[in-house]
Structures are given as C-alpha cells and as structure tokens.
CSV table of C-alpha atoms in Angstrom, one decimal:
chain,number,residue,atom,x,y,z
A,1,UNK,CA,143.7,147.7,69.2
A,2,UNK,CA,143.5,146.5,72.6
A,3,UNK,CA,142.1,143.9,74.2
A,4,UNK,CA,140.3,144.2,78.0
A,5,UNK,CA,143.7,142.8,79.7
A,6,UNK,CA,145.6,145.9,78.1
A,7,UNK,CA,142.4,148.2,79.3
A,8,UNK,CA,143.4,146.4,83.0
A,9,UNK,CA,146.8,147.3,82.4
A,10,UNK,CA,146.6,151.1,81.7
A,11,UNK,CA,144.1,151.6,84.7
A,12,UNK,CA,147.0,149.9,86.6
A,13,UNK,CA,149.9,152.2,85.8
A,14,UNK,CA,147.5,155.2,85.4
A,15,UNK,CA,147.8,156.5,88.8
A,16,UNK,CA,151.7,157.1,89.4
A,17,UNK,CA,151.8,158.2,86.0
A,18,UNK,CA,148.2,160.8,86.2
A,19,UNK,CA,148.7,162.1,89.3
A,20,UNK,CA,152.4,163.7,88.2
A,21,UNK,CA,151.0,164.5,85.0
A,22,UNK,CA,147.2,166.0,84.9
A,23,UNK,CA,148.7,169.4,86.1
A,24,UNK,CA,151.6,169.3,84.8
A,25,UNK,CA,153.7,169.9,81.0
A,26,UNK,CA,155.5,168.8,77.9
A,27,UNK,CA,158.5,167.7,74.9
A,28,UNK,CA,161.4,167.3,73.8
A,29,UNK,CA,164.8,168.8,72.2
A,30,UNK,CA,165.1,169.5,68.7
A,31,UNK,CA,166.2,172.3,66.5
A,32,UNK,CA,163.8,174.5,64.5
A,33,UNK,CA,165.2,174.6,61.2
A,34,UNK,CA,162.4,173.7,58.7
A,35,UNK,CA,161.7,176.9,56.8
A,36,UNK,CA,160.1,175.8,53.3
A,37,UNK,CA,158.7,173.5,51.4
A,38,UNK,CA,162.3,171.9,49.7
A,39,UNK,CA,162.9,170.3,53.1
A,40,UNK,CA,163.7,166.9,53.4
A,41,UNK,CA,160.9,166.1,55.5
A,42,UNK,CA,158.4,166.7,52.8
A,43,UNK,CA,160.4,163.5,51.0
A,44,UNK,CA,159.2,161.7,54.2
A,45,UNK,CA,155.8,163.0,55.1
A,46,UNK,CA,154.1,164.7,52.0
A,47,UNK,CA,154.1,168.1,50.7
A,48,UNK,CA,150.9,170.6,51.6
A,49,UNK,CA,147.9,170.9,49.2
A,50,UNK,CA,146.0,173.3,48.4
A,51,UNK,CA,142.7,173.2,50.3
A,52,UNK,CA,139.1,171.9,48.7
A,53,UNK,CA,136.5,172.9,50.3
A,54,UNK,CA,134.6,169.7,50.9
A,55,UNK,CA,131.8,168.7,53.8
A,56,UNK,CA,132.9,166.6,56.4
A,57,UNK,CA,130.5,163.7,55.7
A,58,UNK,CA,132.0,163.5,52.1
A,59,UNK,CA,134.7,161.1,53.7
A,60,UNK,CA,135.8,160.0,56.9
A,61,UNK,CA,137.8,163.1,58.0
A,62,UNK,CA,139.0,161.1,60.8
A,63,UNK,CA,141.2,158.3,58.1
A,64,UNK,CA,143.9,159.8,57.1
A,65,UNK,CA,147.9,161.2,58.6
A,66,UNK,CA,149.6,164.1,59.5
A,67,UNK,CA,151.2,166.5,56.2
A,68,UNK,CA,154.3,168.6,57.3
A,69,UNK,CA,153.0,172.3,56.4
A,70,UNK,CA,155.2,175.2,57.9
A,71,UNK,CA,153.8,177.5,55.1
A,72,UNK,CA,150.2,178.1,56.7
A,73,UNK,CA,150.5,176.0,60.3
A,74,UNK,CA,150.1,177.2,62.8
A,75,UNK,CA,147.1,179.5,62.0
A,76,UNK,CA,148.0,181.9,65.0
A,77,UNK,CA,151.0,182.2,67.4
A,78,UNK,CA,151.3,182.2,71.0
A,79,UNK,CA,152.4,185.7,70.8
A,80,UNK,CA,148.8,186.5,69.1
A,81,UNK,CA,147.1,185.2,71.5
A,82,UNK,CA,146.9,186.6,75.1
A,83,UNK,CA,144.6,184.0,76.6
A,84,UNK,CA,146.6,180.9,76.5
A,85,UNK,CA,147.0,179.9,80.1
A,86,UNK,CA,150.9,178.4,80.9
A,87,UNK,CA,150.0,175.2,80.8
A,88,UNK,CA,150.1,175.4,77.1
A,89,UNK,CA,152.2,177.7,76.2
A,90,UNK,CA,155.5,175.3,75.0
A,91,UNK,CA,157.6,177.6,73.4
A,92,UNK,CA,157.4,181.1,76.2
A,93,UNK,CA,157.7,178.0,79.0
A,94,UNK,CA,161.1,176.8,77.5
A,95,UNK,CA,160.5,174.4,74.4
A,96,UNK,CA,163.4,175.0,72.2
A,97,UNK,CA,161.7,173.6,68.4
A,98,UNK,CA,158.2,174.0,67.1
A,99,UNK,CA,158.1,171.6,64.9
A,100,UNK,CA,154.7,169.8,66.8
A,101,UNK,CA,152.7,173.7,65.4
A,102,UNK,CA,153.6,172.7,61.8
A,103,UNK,CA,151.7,169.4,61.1
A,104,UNK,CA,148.3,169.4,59.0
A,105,UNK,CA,146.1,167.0,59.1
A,106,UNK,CA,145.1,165.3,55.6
A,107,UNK,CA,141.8,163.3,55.7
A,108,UNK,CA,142.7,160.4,52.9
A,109,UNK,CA,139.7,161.1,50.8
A,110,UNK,CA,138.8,164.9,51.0
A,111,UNK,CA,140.6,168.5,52.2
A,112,UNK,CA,139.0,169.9,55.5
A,113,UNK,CA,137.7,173.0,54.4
A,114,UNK,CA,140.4,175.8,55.5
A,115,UNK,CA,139.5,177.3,58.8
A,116,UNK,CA,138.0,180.8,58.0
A,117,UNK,CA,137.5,182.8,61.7
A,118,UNK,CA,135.1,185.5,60.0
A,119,UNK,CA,132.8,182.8,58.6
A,120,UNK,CA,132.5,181.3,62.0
A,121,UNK,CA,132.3,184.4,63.5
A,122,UNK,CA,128.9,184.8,61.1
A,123,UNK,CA,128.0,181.0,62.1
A,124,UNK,CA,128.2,181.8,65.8
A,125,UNK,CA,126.1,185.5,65.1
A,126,UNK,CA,123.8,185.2,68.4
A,127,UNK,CA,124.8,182.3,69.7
A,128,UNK,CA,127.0,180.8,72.3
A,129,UNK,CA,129.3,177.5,71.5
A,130,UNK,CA,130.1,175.8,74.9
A,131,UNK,CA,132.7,173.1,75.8
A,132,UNK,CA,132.7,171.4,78.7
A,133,UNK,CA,134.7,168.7,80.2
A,134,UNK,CA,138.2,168.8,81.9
A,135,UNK,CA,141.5,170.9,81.4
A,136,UNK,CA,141.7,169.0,78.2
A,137,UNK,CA,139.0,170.3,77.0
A,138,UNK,CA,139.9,173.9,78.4
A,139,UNK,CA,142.6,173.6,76.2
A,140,UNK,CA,140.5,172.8,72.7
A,141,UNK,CA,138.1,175.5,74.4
A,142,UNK,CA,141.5,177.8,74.6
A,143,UNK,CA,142.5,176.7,70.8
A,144,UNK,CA,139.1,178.1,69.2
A,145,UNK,CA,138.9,181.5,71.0
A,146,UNK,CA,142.9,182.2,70.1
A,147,UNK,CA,142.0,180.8,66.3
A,148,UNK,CA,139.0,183.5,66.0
A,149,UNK,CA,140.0,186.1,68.2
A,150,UNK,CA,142.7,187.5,65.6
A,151,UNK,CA,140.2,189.3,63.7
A,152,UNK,CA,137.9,191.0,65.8
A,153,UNK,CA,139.3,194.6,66.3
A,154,UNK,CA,140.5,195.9,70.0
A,155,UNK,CA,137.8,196.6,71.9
A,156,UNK,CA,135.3,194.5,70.4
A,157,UNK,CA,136.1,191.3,72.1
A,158,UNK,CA,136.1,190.3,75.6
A,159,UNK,CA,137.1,187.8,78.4
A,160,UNK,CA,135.7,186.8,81.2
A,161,UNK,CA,136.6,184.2,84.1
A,162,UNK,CA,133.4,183.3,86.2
A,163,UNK,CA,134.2,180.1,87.7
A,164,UNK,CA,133.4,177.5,87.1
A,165,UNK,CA,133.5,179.1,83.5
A,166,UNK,CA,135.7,181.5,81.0
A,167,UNK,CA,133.9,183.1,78.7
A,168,UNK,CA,134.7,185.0,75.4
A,169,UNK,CA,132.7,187.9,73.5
A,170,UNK,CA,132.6,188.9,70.3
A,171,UNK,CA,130.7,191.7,70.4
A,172,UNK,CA,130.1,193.3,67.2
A,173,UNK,CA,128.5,189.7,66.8
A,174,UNK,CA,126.5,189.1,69.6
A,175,UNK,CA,128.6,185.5,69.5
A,176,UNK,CA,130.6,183.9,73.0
A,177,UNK,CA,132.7,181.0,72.9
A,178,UNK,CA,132.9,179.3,76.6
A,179,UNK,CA,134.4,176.8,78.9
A,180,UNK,CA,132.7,174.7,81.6
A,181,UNK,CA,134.5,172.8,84.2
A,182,UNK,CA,132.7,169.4,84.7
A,183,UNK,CA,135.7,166.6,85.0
A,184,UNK,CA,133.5,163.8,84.9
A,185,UNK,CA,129.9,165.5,83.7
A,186,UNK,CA,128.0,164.3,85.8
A,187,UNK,CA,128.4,166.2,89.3
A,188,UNK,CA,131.1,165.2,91.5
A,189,UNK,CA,133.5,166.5,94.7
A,190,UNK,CA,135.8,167.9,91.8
A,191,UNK,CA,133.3,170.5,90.2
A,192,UNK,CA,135.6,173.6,92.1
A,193,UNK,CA,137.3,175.4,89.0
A,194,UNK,CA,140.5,175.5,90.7
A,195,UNK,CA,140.3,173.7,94.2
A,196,UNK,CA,140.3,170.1,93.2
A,197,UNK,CA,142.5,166.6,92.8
A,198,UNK,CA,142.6,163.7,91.1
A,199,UNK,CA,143.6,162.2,94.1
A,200,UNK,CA,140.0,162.4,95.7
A,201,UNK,CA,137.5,161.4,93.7
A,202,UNK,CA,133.4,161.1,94.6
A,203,UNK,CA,131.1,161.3,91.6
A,204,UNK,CA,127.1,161.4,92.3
A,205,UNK,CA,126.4,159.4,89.2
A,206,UNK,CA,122.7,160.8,88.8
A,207,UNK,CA,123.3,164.0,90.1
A,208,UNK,CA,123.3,166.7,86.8
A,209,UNK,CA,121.0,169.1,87.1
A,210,UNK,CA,123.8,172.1,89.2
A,211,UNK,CA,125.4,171.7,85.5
A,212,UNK,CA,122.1,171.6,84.0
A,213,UNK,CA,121.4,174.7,85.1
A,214,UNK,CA,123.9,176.8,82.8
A,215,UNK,CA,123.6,174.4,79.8
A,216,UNK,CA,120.1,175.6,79.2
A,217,UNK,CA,119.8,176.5,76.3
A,218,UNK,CA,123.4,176.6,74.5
A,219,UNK,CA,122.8,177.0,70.9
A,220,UNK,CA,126.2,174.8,70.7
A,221,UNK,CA,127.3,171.8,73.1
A,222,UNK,CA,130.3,170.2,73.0
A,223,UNK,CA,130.9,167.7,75.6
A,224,UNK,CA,134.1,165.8,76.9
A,225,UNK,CA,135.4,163.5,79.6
A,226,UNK,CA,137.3,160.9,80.1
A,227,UNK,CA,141.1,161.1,81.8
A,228,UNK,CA,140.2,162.0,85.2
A,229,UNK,CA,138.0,158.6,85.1
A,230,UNK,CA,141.2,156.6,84.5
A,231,UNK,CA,143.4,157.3,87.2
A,232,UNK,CA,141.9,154.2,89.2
A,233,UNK,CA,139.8,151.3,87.8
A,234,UNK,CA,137.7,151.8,90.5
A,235,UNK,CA,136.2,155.5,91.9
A,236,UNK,CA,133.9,155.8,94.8
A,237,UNK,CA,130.3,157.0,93.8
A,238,UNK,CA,127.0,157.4,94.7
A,239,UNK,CA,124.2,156.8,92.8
A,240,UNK,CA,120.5,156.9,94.3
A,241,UNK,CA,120.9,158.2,97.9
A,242,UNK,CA,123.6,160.7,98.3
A,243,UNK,CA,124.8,159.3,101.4
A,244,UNK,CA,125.6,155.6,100.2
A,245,UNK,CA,128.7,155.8,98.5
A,246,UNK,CA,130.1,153.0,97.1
A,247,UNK,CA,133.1,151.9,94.9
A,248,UNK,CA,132.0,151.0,91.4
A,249,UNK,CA,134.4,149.5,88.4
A,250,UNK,CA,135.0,152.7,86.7
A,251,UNK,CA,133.3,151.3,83.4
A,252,UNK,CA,130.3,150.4,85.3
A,253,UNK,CA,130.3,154.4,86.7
A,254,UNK,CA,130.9,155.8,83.2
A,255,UNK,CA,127.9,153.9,81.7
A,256,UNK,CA,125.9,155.0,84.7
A,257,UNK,CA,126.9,158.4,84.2
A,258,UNK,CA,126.7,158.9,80.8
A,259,UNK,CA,123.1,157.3,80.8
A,260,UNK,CA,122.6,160.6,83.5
A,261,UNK,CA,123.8,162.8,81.0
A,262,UNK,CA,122.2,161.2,78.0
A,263,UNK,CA,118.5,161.7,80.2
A,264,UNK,CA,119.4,165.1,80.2
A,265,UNK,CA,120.1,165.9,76.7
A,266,UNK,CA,116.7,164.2,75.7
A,267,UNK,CA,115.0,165.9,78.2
A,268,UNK,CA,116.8,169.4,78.7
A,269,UNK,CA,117.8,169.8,74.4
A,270,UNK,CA,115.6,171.2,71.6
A,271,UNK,CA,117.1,169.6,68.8
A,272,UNK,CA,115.7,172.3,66.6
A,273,UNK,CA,117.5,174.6,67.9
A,274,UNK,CA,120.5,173.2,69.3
A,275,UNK,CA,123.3,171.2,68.3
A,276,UNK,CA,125.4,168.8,70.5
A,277,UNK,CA,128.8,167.2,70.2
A,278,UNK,CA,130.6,164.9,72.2
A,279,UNK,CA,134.9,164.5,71.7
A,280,UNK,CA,136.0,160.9,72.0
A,281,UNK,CA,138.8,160.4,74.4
A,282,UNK,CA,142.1,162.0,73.8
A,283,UNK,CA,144.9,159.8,74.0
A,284,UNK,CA,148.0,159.7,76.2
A,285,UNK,CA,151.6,158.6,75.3
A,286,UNK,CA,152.8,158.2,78.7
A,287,UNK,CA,155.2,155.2,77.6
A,288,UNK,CA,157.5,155.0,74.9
A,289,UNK,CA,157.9,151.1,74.7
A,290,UNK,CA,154.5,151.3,72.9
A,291,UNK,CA,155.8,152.8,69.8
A,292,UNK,CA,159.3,152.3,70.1
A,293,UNK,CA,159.7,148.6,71.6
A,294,UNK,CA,162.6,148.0,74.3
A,295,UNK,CA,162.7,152.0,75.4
A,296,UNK,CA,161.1,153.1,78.7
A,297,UNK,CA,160.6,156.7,78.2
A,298,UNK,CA,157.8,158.5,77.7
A,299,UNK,CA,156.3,161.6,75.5
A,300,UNK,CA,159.5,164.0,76.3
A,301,UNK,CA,162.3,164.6,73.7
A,302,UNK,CA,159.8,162.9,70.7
A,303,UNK,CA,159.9,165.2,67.7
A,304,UNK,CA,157.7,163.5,65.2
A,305,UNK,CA,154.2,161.7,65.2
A,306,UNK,CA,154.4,158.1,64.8
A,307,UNK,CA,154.0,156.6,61.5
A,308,UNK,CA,151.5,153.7,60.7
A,309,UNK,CA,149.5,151.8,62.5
A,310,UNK,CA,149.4,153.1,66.0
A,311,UNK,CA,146.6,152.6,69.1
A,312,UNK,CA,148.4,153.2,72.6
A,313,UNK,CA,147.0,151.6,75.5
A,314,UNK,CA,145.9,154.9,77.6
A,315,UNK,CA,142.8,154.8,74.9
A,316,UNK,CA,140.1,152.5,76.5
A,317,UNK,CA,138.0,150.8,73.5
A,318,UNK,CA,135.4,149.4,76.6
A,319,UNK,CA,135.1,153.4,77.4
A,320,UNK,CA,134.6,154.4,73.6
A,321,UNK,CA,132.0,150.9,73.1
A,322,UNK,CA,130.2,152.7,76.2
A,323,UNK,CA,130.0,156.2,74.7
A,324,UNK,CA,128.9,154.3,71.3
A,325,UNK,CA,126.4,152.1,72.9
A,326,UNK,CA,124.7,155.6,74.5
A,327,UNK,CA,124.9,157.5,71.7
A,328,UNK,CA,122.9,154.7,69.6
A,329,UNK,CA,120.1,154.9,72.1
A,330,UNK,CA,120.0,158.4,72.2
A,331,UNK,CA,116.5,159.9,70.8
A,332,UNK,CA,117.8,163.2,70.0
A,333,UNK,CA,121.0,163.5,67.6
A,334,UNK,CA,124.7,163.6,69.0
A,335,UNK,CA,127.7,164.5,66.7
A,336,UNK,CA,130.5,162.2,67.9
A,337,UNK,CA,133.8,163.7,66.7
A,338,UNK,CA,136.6,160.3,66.8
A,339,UNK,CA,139.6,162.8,67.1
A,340,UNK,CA,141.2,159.9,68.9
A,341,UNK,CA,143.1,158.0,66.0
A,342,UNK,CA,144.3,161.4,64.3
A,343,UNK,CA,145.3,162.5,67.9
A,344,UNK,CA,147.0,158.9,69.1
A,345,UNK,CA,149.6,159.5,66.5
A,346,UNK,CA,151.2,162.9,68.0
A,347,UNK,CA,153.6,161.8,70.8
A,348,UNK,CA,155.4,165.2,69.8
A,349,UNK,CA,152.9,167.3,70.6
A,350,UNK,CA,152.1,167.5,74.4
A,351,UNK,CA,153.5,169.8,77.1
A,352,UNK,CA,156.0,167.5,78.2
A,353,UNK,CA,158.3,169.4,81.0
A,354,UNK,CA,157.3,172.7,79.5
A,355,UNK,CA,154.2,172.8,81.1
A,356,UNK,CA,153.3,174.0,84.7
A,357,UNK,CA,152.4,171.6,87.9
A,358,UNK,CA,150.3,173.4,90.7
A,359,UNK,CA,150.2,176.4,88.9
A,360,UNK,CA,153.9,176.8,88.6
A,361,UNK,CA,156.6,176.2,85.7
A,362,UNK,CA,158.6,173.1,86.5
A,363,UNK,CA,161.6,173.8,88.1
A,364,UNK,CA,165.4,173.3,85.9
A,365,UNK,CA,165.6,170.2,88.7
A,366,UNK,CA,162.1,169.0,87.7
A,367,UNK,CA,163.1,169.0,83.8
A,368,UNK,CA,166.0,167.5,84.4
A,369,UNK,CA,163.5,164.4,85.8
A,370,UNK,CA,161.3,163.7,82.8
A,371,UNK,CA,160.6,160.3,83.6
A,372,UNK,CA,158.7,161.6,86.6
A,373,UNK,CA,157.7,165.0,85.5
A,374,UNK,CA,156.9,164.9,81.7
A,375,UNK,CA,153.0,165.6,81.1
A,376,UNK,CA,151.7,163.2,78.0
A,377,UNK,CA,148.0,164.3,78.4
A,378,UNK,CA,147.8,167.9,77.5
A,379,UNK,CA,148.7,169.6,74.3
A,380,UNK,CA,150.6,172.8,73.6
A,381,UNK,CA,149.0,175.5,71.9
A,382,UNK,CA,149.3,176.0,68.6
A,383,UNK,CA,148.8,172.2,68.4
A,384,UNK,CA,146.4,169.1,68.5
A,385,UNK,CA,143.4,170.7,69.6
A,386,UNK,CA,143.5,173.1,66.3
A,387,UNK,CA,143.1,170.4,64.2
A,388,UNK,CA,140.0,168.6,66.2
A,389,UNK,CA,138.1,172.6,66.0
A,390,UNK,CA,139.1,172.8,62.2
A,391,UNK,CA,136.9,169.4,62.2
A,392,UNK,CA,134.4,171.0,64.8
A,393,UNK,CA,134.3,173.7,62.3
A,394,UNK,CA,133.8,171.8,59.6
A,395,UNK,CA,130.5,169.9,61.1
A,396,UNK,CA,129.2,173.4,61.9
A,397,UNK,CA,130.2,175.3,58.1
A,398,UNK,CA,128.2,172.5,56.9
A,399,UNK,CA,125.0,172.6,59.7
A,400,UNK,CA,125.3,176.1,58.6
A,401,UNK,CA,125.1,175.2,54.9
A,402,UNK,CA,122.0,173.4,55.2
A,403,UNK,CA,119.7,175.4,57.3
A,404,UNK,CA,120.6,178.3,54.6
C-alpha cells in the first residue's frame, strides 16, 4: 500500500511519463506456444474450472488471481470484432504473442458466472448502458460491444460516432451500449472528443449540467475517471465564477468535483429505475523497479502478471479514500466496482509500443525506444477490460435476478 509520500512521488514522475503515454501503445516479445491445458504453466498458475454460476455479492469477486485458460479466453478475437479502434488492437499493430488474451480471473471464493451475450442482450432489452470517462474507459466501453456484438446477426446491429459519443444498436432488442467522453466528469477545456491534451488542463469544478444533459435518463451509468487527473499534482480550475481560475492540489479538485457529480446523481437519478456504477482507478505499470527491484524498465517486453502481493504506486489510495468517502454520503445507491487490485497485477497486458500516438502506429524507430514510447495505461483488446465487464455483468445478471 502506499503511503502519501509515494502518492507525492507518482504525481511527480507522472507527467514525462503521461504525456508520452495517454495516446500512445503496448508489450513485449514472447512466443505464442501455449496450446492446451498439459502446459507447464498450468503447474505454475492453476488449471481452468469449470464455471458456477454464483452472484457477485456471494464473495468478494475482487480477492482472488489470474488462472491461465487458453481453452475458452479470449471470448472473441480482434478479427471478430470490427470496432476496435488501433489503439487496442496488439496483435494486427505488431505484438508477436497473445499470451496477455488468455488469463481468467478466479475470484478465491466463488466462479463469476460465465459471460452469456444473449442473456445480456435480454437484460439490456429497452435500455441503454452508458460509460463514460476517458479513453480508458472507451476501451472497457469497446470490450462490451465486441463481447455482445458476435451474436446479433448482420444487419441487426449498428454503430454510430456522434461526438462526443459512439453508440451501438442492437436492434432486434431495442438495447444500445454507449460511450461518453468526459475525462475528468465534471466539465472541463478537454470535453472535445478528439481535439484535446493532457497538456492543457482547466476543469470548472461545478460545472455538470452540458454532460447532464445526455445522461438523463440512462437506464445504466457507469462512470470513470481518474488518469488524466494525475498528470500534475496540481490542475488549474475554477469553481464558483467561471472567470477565477485558480490552481488547486489535484485531491482537493477531485473531492470538489466528485461532490459536483455526486449533487447530480441525487438530483438528476431515479433510483427506481436506474442503476449507476462507478470503476475505481485503473492502474499503471509505468516502472518496472516496482515489481522487479533494481530494473528501470517499464510495462514493455513483460509476459506474465505479477504474482503476490502487489500495489504499484500510479494507484492513489488518497484518490480511492475520496471516491469512498463520496460514495458513503451519497443518498441514492452507487455500485463501486474495485477492478483496481485484479487489474494492478497485469503488467503484461497494456498496449505497450503496439499501440498508436496521435492517431498513428509508432514508428520501427519509436519501438525501438520503449523507455520513452511504451504506453502502461491502456489495455489491448481482448484483455483487462473483459474481465472488469464479466464483473459488470455479473452485478447486472443479478439486478436482473431480483427485480424478476
């Protein structure tokens, strides 16, 4: 865990590392060999189980580590899916293994029930499910249409870009699954879809309602934010008049901010009818000498997660006390998924230098420079983010149980 001198630390190396990395990719080299379950690696990291269908709250689904399973991971392929963006897409961008597709994660007390796309089709029948946050949460966005899309027939399903939003239909069901770009939630000078920087930041603290506006009403919320916060521990803001912008500790913002949102919700949300989650933080492995003491590498070339007990610095507890602290208060209910643990162990699985920067594929020169150019935040696809919708999924298979 850290303590507030590591939380000083990160926001002190975040910036040379953030502003090479929020827009840019992932990995590292390995050979994809794995094809059953008599592999060695099993010996190391558990053989697959058959699934139990079990509700989330039977357990803590967020205890528990990462089961090598290359019989029924990754539940679809980038080659299924035609609305990756190349960001995520490791293996057409260059990535020579897969291994990072073929982990499951095992909760230590119960099974996750097994991610059935028709059944949450029938969940989602006349409803929308929203994310919104950042481009990490474009990319779990990303992860749930390509897990559901597989099975709704050509022609039946469609996808829309209306900035700042992407939006897909299942038709036959009356059911869209959509994306919302709102870096920091609140409003802020970074709100553009496309046209924005981490470079520049000004966030009107108790500014909302622009956002608001097309949250109204969202059978499904689920909310996220939190890297483009970090890449200073300060951020210029304004809170009250719009003109008097000031530079506030970035904890002291977020808690402002968050308090913002959390007026909203309890003034904007029926509870009756809605349901609202917020993702914790997902982490970054943007130095190596925090797993692996005495290197100074970073997320590239790693082909495993880490084993045991593991909590890197780019995860802020003061942030997650915030969000906690919020969420207590709160007079309406918020599901807060911790996917922040589960996720802090996968240093194998982000984009690494097979990602894109500026909208462009990293150049050989720029891959040869991984120190510089290797992307720790975002995931590939298959990856990470499947697991943290199987849990979404789980939360909303039971919801569904219980209203039946």
């Amino acid at each position: 865990m850290t303590q507030p001198w590591l939380d000083r630390r990160i926001q002190s190396l975040f910036p040379v590392a953030l502003v090479s990395v929020l827009i840019v990719g992932t990995t590292r080299l390995f050979l994809d060999n794995l094809k059953s379950y008599d592999s060695k690696i099993f010996q190391f990291y558990g053989e697959p189980e058959r699934y139990k269908q079990r509700r989330p709250e039977s357990c803590n689904v967020f205890e528990g580590k990462w089961i090598w399973d290359n019989v029924t991971y990754p539940l679809y392929s980038e080659e299924s899916c035609p609305y990756l963006v190349k960001q995520t897409t490791c293996q057409r961008n260059g990535r020579p293994d897969s291994f990072y597709q073929n982990w499951r994660w095992q909760p230590d007390g119960c099974k996750l029930p097994r991610f059935d796309p028709l059944k949450l089709l029938d969940i989602l029948r006349g409803k929308r499910l929203m994310f919104i946050g950042d481009s990490v949460q474009r990319g779990q966005f990303e992860s749930m249409v390509c897990m559901v899309q597989s099975v709704i027939p050509e022609g039946k399903k469609s996808f829309h870009r209306i900035p700042p939003m992407k939006i897909f239909k299942a038709e036959e069901y009356n059911a869209s699954i959509e994306y919302y770009w709102a870096p920091f939630i609140v409003e802020s000078i970074s709100d553009h879809a496309t046209n924005h920087t981490v470079l520049k930041r000004l966030v009107d603290l108790d500014s909302i309602a622009k956002h608001g506006k097309s949250w109204q009403g969202v059978d499904v919320l689920v909310f996220e934010s939190y890297v483009w916060w970090m890449y200073k521990p300060t951020i210029n803001a304004t809170y009250g008049s719009a003109d008097d912008i000031k530079e506030y500790n970035v904890t002291t913002a977020y808690r402002l901010a968050f308090e913002t949102w959390a007026n909203w919700l309890e003034s904007s949300i029926n509870p009756l009818t809605q349901k609202v989650y917020f993702m914790s933080m997902s982490p970054t492995h943007l130095w190596s000498w925090e797993w692996k003491p005495g290197s100074n590498e970073n997320c590239f070339n790693e082909s495993y997660p880490i084993q045991g007990s593991y909590w890197g610095t780019g995860s802020s507890l003061t942030i997650m006390k915030i969000v906690q602290d919020i969420l207590q208060e709160l007079k309406i209910d918020v599901t807060f998924l911790n996917i922040t643990q589960l996720s802090e162990y996968r240093k194998d699985a982000h984009t690494s230098v097979y990602g894109e920067r500026k909208g462009k594929l990293l150049t050989k020169k720029q891959r040869s420079d991984p120190k510089n150019f290797a992307d720790c935040i975002h995931w590939c696809l298959p990856g990470v983010p499947d697991t943290w919708n199987e849990i979404l999924y789980a939360h909303l298979l039971q919801n569904h149980r219980n209203l039946l």
